[in-house]
Tab-separated table of C-alpha atoms in Angstrom:
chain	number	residue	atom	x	y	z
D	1	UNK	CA	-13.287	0.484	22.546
D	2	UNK	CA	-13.428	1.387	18.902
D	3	UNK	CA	-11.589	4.137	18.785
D	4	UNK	CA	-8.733	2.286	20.870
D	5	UNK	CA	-8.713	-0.220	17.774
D	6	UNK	CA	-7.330	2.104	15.222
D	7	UNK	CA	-4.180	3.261	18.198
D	8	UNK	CA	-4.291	-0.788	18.704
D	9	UNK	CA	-3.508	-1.415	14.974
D	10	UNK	CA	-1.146	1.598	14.484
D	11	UNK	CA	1.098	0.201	17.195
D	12	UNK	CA	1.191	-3.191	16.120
D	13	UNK	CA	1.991	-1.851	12.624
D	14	UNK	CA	5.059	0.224	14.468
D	15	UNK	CA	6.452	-3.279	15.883
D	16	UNK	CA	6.966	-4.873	12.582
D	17	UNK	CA	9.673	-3.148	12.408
D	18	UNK	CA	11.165	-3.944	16.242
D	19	UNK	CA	14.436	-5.854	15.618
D	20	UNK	CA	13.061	-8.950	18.508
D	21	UNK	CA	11.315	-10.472	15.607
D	22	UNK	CA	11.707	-13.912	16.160
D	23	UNK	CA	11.112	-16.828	18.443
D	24	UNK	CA	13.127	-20.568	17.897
D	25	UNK	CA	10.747	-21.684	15.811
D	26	UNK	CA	10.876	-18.869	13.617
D	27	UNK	CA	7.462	-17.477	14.061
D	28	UNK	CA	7.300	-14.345	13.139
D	29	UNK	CA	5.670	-12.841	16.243
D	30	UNK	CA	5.797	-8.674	15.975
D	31	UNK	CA	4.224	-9.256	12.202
D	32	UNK	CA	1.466	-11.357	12.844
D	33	UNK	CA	0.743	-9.053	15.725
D	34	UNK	CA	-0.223	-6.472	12.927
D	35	UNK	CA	-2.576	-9.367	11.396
D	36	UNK	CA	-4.715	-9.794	14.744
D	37	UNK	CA	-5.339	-6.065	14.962
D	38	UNK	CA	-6.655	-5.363	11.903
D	39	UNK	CA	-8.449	-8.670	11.893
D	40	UNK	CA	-10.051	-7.207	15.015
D	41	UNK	CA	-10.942	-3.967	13.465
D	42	UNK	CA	-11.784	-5.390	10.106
D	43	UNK	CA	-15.003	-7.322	12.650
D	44	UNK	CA	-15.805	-4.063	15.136
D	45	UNK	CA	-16.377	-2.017	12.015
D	46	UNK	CA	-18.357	-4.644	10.153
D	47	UNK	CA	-20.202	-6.287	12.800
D	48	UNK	CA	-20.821	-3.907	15.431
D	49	UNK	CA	-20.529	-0.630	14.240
D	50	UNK	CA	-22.386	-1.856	10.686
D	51	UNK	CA	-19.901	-0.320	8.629
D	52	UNK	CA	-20.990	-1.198	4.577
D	53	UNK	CA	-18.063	-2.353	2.308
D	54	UNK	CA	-19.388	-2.498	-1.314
D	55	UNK	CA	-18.077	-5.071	-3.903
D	56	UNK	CA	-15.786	-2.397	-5.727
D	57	UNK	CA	-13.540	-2.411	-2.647
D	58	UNK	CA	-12.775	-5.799	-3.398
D	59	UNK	CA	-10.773	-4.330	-6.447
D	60	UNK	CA	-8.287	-2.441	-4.210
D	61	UNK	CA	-7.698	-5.369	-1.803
D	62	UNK	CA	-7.092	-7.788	-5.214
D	63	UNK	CA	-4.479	-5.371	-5.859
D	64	UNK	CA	-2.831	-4.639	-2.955
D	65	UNK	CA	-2.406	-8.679	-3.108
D	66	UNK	CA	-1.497	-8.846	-6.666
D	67	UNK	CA	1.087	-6.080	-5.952
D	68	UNK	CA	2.482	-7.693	-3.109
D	69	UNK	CA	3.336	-11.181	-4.347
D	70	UNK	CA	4.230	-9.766	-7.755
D	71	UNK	CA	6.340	-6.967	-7.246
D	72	UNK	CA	7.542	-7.322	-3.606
D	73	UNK	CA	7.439	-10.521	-3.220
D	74	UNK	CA	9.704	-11.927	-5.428
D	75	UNK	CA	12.436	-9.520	-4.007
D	76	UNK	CA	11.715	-10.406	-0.471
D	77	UNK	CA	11.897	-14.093	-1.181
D	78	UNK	CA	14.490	-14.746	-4.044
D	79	UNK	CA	16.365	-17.172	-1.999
D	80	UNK	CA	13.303	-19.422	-1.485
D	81	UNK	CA	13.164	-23.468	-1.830
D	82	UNK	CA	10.273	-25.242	-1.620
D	83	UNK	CA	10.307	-27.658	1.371
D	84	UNK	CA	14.024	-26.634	2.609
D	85	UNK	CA	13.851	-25.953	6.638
D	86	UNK	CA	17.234	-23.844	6.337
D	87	UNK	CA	15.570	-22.171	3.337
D	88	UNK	CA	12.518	-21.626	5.554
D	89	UNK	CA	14.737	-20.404	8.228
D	90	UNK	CA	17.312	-18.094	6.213
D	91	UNK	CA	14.626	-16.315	4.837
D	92	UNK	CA	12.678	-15.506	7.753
D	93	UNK	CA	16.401	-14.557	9.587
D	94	UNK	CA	16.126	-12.095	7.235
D	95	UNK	CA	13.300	-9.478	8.620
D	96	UNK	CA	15.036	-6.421	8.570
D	97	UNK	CA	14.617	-6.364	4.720
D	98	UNK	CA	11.462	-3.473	4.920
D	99	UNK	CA	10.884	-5.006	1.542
D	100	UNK	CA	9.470	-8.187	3.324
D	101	UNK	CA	7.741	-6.168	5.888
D	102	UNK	CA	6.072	-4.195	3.125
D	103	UNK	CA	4.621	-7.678	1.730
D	104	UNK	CA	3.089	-8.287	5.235
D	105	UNK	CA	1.771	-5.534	5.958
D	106	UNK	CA	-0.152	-5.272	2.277
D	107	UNK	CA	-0.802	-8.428	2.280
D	108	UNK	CA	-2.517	-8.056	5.588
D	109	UNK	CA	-4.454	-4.706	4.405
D	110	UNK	CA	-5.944	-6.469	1.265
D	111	UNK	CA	-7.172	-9.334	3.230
D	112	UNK	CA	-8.826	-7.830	5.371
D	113	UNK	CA	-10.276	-5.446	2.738
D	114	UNK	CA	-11.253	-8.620	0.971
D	115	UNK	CA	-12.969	-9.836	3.935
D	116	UNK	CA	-14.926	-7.137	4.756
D	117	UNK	CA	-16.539	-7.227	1.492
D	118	UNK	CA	-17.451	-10.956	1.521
D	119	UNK	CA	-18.987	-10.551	4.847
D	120	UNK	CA	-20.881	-7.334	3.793
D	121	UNK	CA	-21.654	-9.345	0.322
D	122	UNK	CA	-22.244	-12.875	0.955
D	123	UNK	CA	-21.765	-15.718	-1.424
D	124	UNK	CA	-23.745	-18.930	-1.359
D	125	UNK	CA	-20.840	-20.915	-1.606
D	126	UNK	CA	-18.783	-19.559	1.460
D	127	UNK	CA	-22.327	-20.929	3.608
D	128	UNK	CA	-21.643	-24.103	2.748
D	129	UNK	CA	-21.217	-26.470	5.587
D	130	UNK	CA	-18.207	-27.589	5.177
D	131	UNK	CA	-16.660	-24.299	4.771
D	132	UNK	CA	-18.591	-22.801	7.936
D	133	UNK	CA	-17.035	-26.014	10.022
D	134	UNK	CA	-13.682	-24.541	8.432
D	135	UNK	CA	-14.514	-21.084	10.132
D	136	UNK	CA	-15.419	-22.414	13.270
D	137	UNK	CA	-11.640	-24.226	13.699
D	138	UNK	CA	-10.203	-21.450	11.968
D	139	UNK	CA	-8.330	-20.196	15.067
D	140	UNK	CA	-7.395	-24.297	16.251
D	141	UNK	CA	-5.885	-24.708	12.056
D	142	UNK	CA	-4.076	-21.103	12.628
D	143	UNK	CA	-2.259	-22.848	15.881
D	144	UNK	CA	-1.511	-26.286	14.149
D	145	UNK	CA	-0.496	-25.512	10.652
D	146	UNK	CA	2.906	-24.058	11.741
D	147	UNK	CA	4.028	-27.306	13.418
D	148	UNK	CA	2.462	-29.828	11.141
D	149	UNK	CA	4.136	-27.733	8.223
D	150	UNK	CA	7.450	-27.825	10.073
D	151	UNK	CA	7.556	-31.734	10.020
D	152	UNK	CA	5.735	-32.790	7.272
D	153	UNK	CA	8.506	-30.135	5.479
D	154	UNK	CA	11.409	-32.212	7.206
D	155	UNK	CA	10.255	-35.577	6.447
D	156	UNK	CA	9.225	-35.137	3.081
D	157	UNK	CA	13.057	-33.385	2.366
D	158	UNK	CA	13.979	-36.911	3.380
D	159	UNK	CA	11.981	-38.740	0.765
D	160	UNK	CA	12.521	-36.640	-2.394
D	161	UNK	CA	14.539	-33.237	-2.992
D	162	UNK	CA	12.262	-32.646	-6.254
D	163	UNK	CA	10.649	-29.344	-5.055
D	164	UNK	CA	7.481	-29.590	-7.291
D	165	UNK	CA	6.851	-33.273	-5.489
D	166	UNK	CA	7.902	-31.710	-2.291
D	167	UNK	CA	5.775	-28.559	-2.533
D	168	UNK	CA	2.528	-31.098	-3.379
D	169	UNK	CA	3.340	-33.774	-0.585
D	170	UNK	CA	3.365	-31.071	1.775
D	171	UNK	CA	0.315	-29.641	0.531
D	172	UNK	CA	-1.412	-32.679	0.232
D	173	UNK	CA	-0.424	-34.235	3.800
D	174	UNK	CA	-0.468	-30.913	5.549
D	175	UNK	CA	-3.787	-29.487	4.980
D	176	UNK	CA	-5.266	-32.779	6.456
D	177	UNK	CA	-3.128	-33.235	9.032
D	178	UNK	CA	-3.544	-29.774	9.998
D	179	UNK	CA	-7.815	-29.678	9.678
D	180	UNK	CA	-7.857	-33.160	11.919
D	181	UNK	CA	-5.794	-32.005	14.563
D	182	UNK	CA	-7.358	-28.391	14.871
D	183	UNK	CA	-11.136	-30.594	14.937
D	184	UNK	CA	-9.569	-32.692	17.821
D	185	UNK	CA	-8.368	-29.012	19.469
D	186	UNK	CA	-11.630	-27.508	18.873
D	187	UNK	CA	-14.148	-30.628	20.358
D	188	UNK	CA	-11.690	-31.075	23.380
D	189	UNK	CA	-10.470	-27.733	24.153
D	190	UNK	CA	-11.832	-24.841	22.746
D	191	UNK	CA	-15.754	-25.811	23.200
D	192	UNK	CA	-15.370	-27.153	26.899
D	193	UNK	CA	-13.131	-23.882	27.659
D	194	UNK	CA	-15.941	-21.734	26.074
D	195	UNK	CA	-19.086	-23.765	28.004
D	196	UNK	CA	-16.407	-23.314	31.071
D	197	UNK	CA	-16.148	-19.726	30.390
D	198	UNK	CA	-19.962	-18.706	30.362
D	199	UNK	CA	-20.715	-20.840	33.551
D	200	UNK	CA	-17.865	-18.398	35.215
D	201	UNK	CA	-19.577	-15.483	33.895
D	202	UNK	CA	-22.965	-16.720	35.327
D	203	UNK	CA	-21.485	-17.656	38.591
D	204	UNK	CA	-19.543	-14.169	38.987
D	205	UNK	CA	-21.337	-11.784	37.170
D	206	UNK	CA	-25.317	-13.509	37.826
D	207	UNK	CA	-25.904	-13.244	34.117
D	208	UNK	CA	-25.616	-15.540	31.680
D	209	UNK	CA	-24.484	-14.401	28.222
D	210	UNK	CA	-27.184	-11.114	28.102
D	211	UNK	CA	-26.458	-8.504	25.908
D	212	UNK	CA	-26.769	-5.126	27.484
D	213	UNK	CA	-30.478	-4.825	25.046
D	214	UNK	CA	-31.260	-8.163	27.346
D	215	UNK	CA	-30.286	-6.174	30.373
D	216	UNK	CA	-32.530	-3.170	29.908
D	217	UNK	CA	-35.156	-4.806	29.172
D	218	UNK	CA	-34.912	-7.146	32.223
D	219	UNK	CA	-34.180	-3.370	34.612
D	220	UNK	CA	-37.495	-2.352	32.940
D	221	UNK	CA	-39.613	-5.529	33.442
D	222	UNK	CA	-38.485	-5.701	36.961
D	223	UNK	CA	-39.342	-1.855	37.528
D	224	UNK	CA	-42.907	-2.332	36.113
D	225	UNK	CA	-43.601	-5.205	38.345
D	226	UNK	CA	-42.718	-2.992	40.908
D	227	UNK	CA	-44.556	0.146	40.112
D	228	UNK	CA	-47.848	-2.322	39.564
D	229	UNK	CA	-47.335	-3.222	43.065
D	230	UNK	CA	-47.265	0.463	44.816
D	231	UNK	CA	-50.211	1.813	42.623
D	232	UNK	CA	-52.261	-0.995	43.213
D	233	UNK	CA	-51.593	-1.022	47.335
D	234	UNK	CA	-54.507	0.244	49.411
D	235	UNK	CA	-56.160	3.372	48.509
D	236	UNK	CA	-54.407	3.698	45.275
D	237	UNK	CA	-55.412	2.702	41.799
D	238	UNK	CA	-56.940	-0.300	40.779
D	239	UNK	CA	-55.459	-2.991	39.539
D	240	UNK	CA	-56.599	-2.349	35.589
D	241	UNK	CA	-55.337	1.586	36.111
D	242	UNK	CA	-52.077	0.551	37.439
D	243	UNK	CA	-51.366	-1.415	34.058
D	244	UNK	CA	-52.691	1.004	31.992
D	245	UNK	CA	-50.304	3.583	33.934
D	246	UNK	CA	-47.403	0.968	33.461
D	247	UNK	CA	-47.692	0.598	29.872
D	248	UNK	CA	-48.351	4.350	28.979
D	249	UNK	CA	-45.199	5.183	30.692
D	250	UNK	CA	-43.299	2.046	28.665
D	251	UNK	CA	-44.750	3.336	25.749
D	252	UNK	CA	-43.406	7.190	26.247
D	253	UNK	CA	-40.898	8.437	24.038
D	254	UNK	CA	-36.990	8.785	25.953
């Protein structure tokens, strides 16, 4: 599996550059598919495989990000209005600038980098409630914020075409509107879906959620009961032997 994840986020990073980029809303599909992978691998190296990212590394993604939005970035984007929906939508028609997929796709790479390091180097502050709440609808304020930004963005063009009120009335009505609706997602969807999903894993598989440590050690319980049984039948050992037997052969190297 984690040797399929580097392929996985090689591809994705091959279909930035596939000319079906967008979808009517304008979401930029083929890019963001880029985001997930290394997202993914940025975990499986951190989390399972225990990969250490020291603080220093946090200097190279801070750069890739500085160099992104300050060289790139302005290039990419030099059409841009704050709050303007054809803005919005000119600007995202225009994909087949590499200059914008080079933004992404450093963007992405110092993010991640960034991430690893925080979650190899914890800071108080990030295990603050609130912000751990934050984590846990992270994936349920990924799915609203597109929407909500879409209309707040349109209504607020309506009420003011200042674009330093516009950029801060979107900012300060869609961040809330975004964090309520992804809490209303995440108590009504995503944590009945997930209770739903672990009873269908008990009910096909027989386990519950066991890792495969929980698994061996529930094969070697079982075969110990079962060896206690045979030596201890009639004629063989005792019941005190057939223990000792049991646990010198748990206790046995390989």
């Amino acid at each position: 599996m984690l040797l399929n994840a580097p392929l996985a986020l090689i591809l994705c990073f091959g279909l930035q550059f596939w000319p079906a980029h967008l979808v009517p809303l304008w979401v930029m599909t083929n890019m963001l598919l880029f985001s997930f992978a290394a997202g993914v691998l940025t975990y499986r190296l951190v989390e399972k495989v225990q990969f250490r990212v020291e603080r220093y590394w946090g200097i190279g993604g801070a750069m890739l990000l500085v160099f992104a939005h300050a060289v790139i970035g302005p290039r990419s984007f030099s059409g841009w209005h704050l709050g303007s929906i054809e803005a919005l939508r000119v600007n995202l028609g225009a994909m087949d600038n590499l200059g914008l997929l080079a933004q992404h796709s450093l963007e992405t790479t110092g993010a991640a980098v960034l991430v690893a390091v925080l979650a190899c180097n914890p800071i108080r502050l990030l295990q603050a409630a609130p912000l751990r709440m934050l984590g846990q609808i992270s994936y349920s304020v990924y799915v609203a914020h597109i929407p909500a930004l879409i209309l707040v963005a349109a209504a607020v063009s309506l009420v003011t075409s200042d674009p330093v009120i516009r950029l801060a009335l979107m900012v300060g009505i869609t961040v809330p509107l975004s964090v309520a609706v992804a809490t209303t997602v995440h108590l009504v969807v995503e944590k009945p879906g997930m209770g739903l999903g672990r009873k269908l894993q008990t009910a096909v598989l027989g386990l519950s959620s066991f890792s495969p440590r929980d698994v061996r050690q529930t094969v070697d319980t079982a075969e110990g009961r079962r060896d206690l049984q045979s030596y201890a039948g009639p004629g063989g050992y005792s019941a005190d032997d057939a223990s000792a037997k049991t646990a010198g052969r748990a206790t046995t190297p390989g």
